[in-house]
Tab-separated table of C-alpha atoms and ligand atoms in Angstrom:
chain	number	residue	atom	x	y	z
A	1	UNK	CA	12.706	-42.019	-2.181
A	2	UNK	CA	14.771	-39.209	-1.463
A	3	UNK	CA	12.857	-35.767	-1.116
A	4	UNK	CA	14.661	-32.810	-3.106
A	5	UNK	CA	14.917	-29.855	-0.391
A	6	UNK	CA	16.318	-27.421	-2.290
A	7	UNK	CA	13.582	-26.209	-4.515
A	8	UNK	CA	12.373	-24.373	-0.745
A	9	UNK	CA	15.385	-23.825	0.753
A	10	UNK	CA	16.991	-21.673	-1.592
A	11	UNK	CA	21.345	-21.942	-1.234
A	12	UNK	CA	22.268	-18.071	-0.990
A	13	UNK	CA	25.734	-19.042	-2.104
A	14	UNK	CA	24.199	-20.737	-5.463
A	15	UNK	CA	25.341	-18.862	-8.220
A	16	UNK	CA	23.189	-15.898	-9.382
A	17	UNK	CA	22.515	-17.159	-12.724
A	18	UNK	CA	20.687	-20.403	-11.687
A	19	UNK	CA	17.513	-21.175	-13.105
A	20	UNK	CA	15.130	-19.617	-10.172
A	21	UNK	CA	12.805	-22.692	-9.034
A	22	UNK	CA	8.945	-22.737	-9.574
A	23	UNK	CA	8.204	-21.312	-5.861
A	24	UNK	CA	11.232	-18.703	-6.199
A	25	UNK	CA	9.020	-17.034	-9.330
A	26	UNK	CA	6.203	-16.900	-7.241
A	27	UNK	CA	8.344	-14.989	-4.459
A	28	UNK	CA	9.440	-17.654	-2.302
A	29	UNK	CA	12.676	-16.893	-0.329
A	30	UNK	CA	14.212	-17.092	2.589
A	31	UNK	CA	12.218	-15.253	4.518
A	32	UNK	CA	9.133	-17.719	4.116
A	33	UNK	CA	11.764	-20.629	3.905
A	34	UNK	CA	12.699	-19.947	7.370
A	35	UNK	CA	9.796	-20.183	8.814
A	36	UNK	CA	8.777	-23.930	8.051
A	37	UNK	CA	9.791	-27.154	8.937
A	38	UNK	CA	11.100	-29.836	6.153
A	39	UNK	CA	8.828	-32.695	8.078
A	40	UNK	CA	5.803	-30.656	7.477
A	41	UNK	CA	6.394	-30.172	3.944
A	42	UNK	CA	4.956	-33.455	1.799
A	43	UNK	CA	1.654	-33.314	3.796
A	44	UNK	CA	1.450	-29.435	3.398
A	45	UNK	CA	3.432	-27.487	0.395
A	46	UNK	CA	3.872	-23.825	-0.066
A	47	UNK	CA	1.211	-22.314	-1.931
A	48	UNK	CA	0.988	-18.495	-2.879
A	49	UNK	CA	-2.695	-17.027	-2.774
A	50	UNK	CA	-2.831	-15.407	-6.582
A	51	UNK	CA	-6.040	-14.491	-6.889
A	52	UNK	CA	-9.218	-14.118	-4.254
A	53	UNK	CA	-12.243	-14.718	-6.325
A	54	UNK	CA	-15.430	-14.119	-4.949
A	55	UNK	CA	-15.966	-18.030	-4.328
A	56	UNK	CA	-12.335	-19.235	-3.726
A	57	UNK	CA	-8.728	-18.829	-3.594
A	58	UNK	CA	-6.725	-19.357	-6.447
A	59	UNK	CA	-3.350	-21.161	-5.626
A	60	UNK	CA	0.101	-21.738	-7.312
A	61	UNK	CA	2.906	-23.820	-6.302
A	62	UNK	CA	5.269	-26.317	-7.790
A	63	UNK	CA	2.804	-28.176	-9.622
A	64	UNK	CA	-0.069	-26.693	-8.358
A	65	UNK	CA	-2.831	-24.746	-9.185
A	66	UNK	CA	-5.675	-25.359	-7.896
A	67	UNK	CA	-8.310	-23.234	-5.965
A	68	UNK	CA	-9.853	-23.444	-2.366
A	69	UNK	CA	-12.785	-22.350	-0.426
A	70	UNK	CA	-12.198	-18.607	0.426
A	71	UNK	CA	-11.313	-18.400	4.258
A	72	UNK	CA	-11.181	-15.216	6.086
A	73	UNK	CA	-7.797	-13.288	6.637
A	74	UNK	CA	-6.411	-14.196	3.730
A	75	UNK	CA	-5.145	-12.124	1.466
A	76	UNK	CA	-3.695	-12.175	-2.056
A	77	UNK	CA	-0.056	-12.934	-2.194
A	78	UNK	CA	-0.257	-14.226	1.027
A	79	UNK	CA	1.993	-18.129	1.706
A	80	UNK	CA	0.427	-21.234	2.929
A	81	UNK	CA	0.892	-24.281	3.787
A	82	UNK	CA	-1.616	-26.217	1.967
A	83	UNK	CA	-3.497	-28.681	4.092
A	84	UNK	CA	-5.208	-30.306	1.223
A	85	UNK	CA	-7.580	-32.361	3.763
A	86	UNK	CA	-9.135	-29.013	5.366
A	87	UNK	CA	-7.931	-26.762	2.876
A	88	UNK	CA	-9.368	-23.407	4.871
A	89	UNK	CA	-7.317	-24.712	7.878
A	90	UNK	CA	-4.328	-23.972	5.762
A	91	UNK	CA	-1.390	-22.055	7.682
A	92	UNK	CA	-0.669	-18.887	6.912
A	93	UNK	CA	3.004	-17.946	6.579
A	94	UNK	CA	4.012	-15.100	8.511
A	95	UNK	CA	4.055	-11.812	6.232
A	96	UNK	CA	6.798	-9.417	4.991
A	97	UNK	CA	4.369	-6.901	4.773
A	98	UNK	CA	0.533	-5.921	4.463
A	99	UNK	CA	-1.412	-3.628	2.694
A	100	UNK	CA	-4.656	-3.070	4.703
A	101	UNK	CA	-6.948	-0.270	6.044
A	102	UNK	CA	-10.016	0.254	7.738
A	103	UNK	CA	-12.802	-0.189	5.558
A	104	UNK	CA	-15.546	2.307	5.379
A	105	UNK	CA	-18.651	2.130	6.524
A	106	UNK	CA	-20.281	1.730	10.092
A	107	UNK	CA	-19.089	-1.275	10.874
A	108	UNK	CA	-15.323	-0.135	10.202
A	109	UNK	CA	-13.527	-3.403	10.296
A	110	UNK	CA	-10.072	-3.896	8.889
A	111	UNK	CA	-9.857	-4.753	5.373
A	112	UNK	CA	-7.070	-6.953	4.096
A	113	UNK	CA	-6.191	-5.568	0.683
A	114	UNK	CA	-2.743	-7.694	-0.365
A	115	UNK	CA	0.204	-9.053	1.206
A	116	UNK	CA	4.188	-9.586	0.686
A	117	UNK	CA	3.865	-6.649	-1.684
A	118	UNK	CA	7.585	-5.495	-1.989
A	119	UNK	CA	6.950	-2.453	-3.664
A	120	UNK	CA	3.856	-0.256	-3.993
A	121	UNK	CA	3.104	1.848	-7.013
A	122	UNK	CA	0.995	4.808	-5.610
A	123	UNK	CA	-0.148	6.100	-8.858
A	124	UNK	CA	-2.172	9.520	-9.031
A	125	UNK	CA	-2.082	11.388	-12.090
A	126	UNK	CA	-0.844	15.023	-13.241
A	127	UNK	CA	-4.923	16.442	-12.641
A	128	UNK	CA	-7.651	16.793	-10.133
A	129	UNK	CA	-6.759	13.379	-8.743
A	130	UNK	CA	-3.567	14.531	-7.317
A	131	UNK	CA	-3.531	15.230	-3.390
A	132	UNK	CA	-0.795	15.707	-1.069
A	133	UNK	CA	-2.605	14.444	1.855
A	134	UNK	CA	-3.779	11.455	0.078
A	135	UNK	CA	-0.105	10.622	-1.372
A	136	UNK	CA	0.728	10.963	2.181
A	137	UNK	CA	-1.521	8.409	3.277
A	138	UNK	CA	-0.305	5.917	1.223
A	139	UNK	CA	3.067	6.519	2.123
A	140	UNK	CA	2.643	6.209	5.382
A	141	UNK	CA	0.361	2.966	5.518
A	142	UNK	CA	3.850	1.672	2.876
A	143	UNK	CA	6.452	2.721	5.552
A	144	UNK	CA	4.029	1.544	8.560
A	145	UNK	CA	4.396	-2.175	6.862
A	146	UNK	CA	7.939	-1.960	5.312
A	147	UNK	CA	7.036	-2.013	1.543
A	148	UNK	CA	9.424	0.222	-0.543
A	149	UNK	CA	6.468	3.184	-2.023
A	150	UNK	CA	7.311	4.863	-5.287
A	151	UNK	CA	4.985	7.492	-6.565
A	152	UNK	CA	3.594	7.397	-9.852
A	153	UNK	CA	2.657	10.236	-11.608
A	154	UNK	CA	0.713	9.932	-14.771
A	155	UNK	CA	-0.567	12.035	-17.302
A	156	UNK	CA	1.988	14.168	-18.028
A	157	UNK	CA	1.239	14.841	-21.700
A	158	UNK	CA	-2.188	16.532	-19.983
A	159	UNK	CA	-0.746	19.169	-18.430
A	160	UNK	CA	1.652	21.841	-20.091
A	161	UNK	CA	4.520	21.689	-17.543
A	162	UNK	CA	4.317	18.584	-14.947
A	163	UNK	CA	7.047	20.116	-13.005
A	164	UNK	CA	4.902	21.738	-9.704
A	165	UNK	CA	3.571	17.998	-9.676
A	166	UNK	CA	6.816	16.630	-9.480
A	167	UNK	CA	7.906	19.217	-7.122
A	168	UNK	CA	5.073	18.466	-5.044
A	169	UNK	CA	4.950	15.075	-4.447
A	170	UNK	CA	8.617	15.315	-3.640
A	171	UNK	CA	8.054	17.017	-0.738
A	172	UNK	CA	5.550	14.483	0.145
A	173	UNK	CA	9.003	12.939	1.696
A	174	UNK	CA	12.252	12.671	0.753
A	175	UNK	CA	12.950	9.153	1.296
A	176	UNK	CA	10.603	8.163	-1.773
A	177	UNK	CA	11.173	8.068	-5.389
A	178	UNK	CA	9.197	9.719	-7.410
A	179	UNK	CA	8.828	8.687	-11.496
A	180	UNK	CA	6.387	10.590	-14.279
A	181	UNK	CA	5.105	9.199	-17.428
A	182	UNK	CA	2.894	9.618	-20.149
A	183	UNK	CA	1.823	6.472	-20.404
A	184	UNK	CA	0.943	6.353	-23.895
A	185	UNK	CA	4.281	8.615	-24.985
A	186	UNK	CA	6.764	7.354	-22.364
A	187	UNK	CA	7.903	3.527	-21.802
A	188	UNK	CA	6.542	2.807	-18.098
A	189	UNK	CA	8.464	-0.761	-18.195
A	190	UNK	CA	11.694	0.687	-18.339
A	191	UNK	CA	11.111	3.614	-15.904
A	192	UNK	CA	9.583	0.660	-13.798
A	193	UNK	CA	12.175	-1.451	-14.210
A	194	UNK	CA	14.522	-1.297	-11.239
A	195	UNK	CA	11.757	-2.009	-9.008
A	196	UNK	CA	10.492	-5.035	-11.365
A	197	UNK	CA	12.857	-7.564	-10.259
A	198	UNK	CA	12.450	-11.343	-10.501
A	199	UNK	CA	10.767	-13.098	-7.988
A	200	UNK	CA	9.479	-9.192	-6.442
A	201	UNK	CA	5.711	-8.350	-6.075
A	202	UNK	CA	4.556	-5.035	-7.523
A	203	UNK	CA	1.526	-3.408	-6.688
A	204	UNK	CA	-0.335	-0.612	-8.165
A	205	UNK	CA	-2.898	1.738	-5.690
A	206	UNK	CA	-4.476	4.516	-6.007
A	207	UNK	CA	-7.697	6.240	-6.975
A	208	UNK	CA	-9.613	5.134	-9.865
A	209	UNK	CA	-8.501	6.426	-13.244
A	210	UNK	CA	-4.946	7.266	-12.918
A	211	UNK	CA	-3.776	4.368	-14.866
A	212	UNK	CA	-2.916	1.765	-12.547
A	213	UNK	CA	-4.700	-1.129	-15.084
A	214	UNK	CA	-3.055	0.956	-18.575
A	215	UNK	CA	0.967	0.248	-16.569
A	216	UNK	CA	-0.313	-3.159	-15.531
A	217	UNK	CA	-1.170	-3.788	-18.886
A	218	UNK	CA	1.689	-2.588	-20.027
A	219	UNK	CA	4.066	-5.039	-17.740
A	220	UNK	CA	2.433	-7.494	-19.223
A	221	UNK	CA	3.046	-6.765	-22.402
A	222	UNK	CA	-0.910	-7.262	-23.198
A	223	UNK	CA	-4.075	-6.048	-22.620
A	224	UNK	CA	-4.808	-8.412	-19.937
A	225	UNK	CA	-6.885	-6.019	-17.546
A	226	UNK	CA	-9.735	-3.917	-18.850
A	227	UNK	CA	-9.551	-0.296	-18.605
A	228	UNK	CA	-11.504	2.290	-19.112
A	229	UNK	CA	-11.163	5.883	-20.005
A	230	UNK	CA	-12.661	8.763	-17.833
A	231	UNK	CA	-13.906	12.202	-18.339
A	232	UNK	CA	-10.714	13.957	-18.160
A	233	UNK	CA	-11.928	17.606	-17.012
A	234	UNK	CA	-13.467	15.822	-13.536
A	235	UNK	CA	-10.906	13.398	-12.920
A	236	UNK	CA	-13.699	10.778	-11.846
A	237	UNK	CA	-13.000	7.122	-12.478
A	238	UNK	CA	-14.817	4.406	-12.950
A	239	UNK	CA	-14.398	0.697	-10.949
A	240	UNK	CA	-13.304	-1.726	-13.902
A	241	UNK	CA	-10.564	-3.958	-12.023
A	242	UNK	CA	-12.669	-6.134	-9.551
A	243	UNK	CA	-10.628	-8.723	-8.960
A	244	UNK	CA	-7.561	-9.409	-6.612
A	245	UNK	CA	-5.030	-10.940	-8.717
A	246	UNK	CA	-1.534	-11.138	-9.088
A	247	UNK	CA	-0.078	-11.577	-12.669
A	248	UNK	CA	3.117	-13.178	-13.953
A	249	UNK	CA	5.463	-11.219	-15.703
A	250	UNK	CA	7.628	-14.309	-17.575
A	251	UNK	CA	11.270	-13.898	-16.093
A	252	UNK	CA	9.688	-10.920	-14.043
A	253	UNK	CA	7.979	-10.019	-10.837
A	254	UNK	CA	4.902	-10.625	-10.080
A	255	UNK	CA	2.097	-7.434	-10.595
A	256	UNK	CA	-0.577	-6.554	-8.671
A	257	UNK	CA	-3.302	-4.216	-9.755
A	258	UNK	CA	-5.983	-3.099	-7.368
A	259	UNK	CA	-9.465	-1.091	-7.796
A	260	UNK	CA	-9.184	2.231	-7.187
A	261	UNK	CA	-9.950	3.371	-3.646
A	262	UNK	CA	-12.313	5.974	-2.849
A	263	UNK	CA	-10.656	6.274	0.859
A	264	UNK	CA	-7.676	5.056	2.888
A	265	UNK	CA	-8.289	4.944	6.317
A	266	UNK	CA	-5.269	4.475	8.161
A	267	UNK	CA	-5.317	1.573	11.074
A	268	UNK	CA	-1.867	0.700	12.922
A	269	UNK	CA	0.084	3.089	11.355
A	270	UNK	CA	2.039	5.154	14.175
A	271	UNK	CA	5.559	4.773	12.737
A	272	UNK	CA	4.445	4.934	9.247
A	273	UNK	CA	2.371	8.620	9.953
A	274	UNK	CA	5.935	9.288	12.115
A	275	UNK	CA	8.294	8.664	9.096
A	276	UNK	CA	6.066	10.440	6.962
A	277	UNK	CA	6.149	13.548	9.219
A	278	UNK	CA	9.508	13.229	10.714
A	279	UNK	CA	10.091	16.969	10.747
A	280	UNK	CA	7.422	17.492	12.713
A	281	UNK	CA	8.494	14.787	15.175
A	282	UNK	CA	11.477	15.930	15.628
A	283	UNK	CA	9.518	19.202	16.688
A	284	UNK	CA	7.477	17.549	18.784
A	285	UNK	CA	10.174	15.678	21.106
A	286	UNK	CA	11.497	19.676	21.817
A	287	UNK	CA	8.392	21.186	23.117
A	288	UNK	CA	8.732	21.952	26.918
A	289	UNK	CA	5.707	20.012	27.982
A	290	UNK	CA	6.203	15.555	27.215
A	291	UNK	CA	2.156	15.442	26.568
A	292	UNK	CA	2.259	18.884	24.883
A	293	UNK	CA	-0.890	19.106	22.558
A	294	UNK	CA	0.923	21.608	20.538
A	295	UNK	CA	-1.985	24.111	20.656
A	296	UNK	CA	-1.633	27.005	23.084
A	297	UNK	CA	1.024	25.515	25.569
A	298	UNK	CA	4.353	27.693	26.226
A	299	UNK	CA	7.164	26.394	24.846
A	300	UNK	CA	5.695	24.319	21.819
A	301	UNK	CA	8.554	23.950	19.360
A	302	UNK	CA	5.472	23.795	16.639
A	303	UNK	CA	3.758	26.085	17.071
A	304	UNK	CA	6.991	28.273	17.005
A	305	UNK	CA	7.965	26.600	13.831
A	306	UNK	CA	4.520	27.550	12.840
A	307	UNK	CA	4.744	31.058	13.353
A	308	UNK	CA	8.335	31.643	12.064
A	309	UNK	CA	7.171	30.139	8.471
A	310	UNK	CA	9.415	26.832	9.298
A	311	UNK	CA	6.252	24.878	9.312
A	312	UNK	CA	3.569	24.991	7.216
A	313	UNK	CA	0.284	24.848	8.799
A	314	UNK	CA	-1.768	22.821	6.427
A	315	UNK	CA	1.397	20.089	7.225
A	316	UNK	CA	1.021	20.816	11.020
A	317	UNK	CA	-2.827	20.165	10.295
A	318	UNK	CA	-2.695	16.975	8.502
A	319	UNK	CA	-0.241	15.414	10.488
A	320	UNK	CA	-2.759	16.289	13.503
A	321	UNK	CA	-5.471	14.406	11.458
A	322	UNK	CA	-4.004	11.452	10.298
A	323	UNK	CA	-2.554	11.175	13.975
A	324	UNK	CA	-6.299	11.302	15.463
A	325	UNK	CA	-7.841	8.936	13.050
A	326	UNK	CA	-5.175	6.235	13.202
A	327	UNK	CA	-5.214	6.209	17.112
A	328	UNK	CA	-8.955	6.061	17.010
A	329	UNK	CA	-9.200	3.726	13.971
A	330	UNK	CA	-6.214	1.391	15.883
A	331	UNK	CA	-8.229	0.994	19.364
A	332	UNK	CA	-10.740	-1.409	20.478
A	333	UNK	CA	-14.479	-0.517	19.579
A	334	UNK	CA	-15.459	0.270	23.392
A	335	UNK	CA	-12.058	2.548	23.464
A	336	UNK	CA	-13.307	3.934	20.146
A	337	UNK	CA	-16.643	5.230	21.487
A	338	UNK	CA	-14.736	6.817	24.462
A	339	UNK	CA	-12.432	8.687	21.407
A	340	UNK	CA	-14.850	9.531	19.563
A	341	UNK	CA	-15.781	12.985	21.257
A	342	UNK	CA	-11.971	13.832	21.601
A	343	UNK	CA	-11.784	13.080	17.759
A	344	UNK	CA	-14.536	14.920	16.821
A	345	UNK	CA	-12.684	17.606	18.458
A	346	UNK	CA	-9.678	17.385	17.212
A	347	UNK	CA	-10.942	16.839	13.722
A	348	UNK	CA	-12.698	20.243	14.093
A	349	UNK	CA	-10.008	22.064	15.518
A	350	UNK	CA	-7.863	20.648	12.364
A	351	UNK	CA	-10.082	22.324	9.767
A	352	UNK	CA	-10.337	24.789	11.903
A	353	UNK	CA	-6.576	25.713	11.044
A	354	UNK	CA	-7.993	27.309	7.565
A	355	UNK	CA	-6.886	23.001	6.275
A	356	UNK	CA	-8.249	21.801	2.731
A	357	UNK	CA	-11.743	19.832	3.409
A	358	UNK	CA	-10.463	17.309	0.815
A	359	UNK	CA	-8.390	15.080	3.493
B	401	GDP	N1	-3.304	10.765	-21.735
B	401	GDP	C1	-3.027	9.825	-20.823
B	401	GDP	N2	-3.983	8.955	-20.488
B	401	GDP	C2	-3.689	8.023	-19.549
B	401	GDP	C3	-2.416	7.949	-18.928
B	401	GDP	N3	-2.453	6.931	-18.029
B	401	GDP	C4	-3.684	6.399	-18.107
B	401	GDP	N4	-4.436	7.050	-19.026
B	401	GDP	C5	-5.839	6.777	-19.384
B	401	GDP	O1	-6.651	6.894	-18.237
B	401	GDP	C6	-7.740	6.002	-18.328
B	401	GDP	C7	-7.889	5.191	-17.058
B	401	GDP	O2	-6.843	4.258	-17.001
B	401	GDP	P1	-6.953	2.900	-16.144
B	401	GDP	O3	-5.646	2.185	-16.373
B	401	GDP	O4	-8.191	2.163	-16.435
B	401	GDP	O5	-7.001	3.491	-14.681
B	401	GDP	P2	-7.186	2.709	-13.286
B	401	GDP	O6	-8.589	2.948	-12.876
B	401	GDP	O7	-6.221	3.401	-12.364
B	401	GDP	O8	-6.873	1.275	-13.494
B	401	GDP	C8	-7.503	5.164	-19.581
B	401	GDP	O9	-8.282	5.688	-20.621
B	401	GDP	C9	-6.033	5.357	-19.859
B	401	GDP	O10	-5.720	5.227	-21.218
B	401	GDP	C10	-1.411	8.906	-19.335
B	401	GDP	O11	-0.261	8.922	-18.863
B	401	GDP	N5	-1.783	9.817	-20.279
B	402	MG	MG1	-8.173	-0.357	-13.034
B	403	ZN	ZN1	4.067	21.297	21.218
């Protein structure tokens, strides 16, 4: 019999309007397409991880759906190649992108929170939730793994005049969009929209309570996920979304919401802190002195920036920070407990530069 290719090797010249195939919904293209060979195929088809349940993996594919024994480093929305004799030997395909940090705790291992996300909702909403340091983390750990970040700000029928917010996260960087909504007044799917392409995978983050569940919800066009209202004048949240899962928009992307995070520890994320801060960088590369600490040195270009009002400390500050802990959060444990003095120290000497506490 003769085996129908085409289904996973999308034809880039095939007209726009074709029907998109089973895996192409699920956000198969040629990126993952690329990467396997047609022998291996019959004995192992591409599967995309929906959903990690707390005893399995949930799977979809052309004809399949069927769940798995959990294995580690897998994450949802990640390929593979179903072996269905060893299922947890599956192969995983090789990602576009990954959303991960180090989780808290002692034991500070990396945490695998989704993957192939295209682009990544960071939601926070027009109150006590919203934080410029913490918007900058996210951006950062989105740029670090080249997923487009939009920021989301919600609750704009709290507030009389949303327009600082706006302002602010603007200057968070100018390389992301930034969208507001009332979520109740506005309509979130159209603002949404040009990011909610076919065959793309959304995700929502950000802390608990902003609303990440109500826009899910209201992709979907139903009240799929639970959500739950919070005390408004604290901003506190409660955990209602559990569950990794990614949801089917019919002749849509695919949406992912996630639990609200209480921290976002940065791990790997040079280049992403870098873009984030590329003002300062380009400070940085002018001081007179290559390994220039940019504390009391002659000739730091950042300190000069500093003190002429070009740079605002707090910035100066958090870039320092995030800098520390994602160069001690990205080494190996014994290199860790040789950092761990020198970032003590330089976590001190950041707060020590009059900084918020709340980063
Ligand atoms: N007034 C108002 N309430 C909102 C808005 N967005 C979300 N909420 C409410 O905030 C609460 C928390 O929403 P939820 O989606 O569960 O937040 P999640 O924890 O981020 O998933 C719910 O009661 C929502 O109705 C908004 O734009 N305006
Ligand atoms: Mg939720
Ligand atoms: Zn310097």
């Amino acid at each position: 019999m003769a085996t129908d290719w085409s289904a996973l090797f999308p034809d880039s010249t095939a007209p726009a309007r074709r029907k998109p195939t089973a895996l192409e919904q699920l956000g198969w293209d040629p990126f993952f397409a690329q990467q396997i060979d047609a022998g291996a195929l019959t004995a192992t088809p591409p599967v995309r991880v929906v959903a990690v349940h707390r005893n399995g993996l949930q799977l979809a594919g052309d004809g399949i759906d069927e769940t798995i024994p959990s294995g580690s480093e897998v994450a949802v929305g990640d390929w593979l190649l179903l072996d269905r004799a060893r299922p947890r030997s599956s192969q995983v395909l090789e990602r576009k992108s990954m959303i991960k940090r180090r989780a808290p705790g002692r034991d500070r291992q990396t945490q695998l929170i989704a993957a192939n996300i295209d682009t990544v909702f960071v939601v926070t909403s027009c109150n006590q939730d919203f934080n410029v340091a913490r918007l900058e983390r996210y951006i950062a750990m989105a740029f670090e793994t080249t997923i487009e970040p939009v920021i989301v700000l919600t609750k704009t029928d709290l507030v009389d005049d949303p327009a600082p917010y706006i302002e602010a996260a603007h200057a968070v960087s100018n390389r992301v969009p930034v969208v507001a909504l009332n979520v109740h007044g506005d309509e979130p799917a159209k603002i949404l929209a040009n990011w909610c392409r076919p065959g793309k995978t959304v995700a929502f983050v950000g802390s608990s309570g902003v609303g990440k569940s109500t826009l899910t919800n209201i992709l979907l066009g139903a009240p799929v996920i639970e959500t739950r209202g919070i005390r408004e004048n604290d901003a506190r949240g409660r955990h209602t979304t559990t569950r990794r899962e990614l949801h089917f928009i019919p002749g849509g992307c695919l949406v992912l919401d996630t639990p609200g995070m209480r921290e976002l520890q940065l791990t790997d994320a040079a280049s992403g802190i870098a873009h984030v801060f590329e003002d300062i960088e380009a400070l940085a590369v002018r001081c007179r002195f290559t390994d220039c600490q940019h504390d009391t040195e002659p000739g730091c270009c950042i300190q000069a920036a500093v003190a002429d009002g070009r740079l605002d400390l707090t910035r100066f500050a958090r870039w320092l920070k995030l800098q520390a802990e994602d160069a001690f959060n990205s080494a190996s444990l014994s290199e860790r407990r040789e950092k761990d003095r020198a970032f003590g120290k330089l976590v001190r000497s950041a707060k020590n530069a009059k900084t918020r506490s709340d980063f």
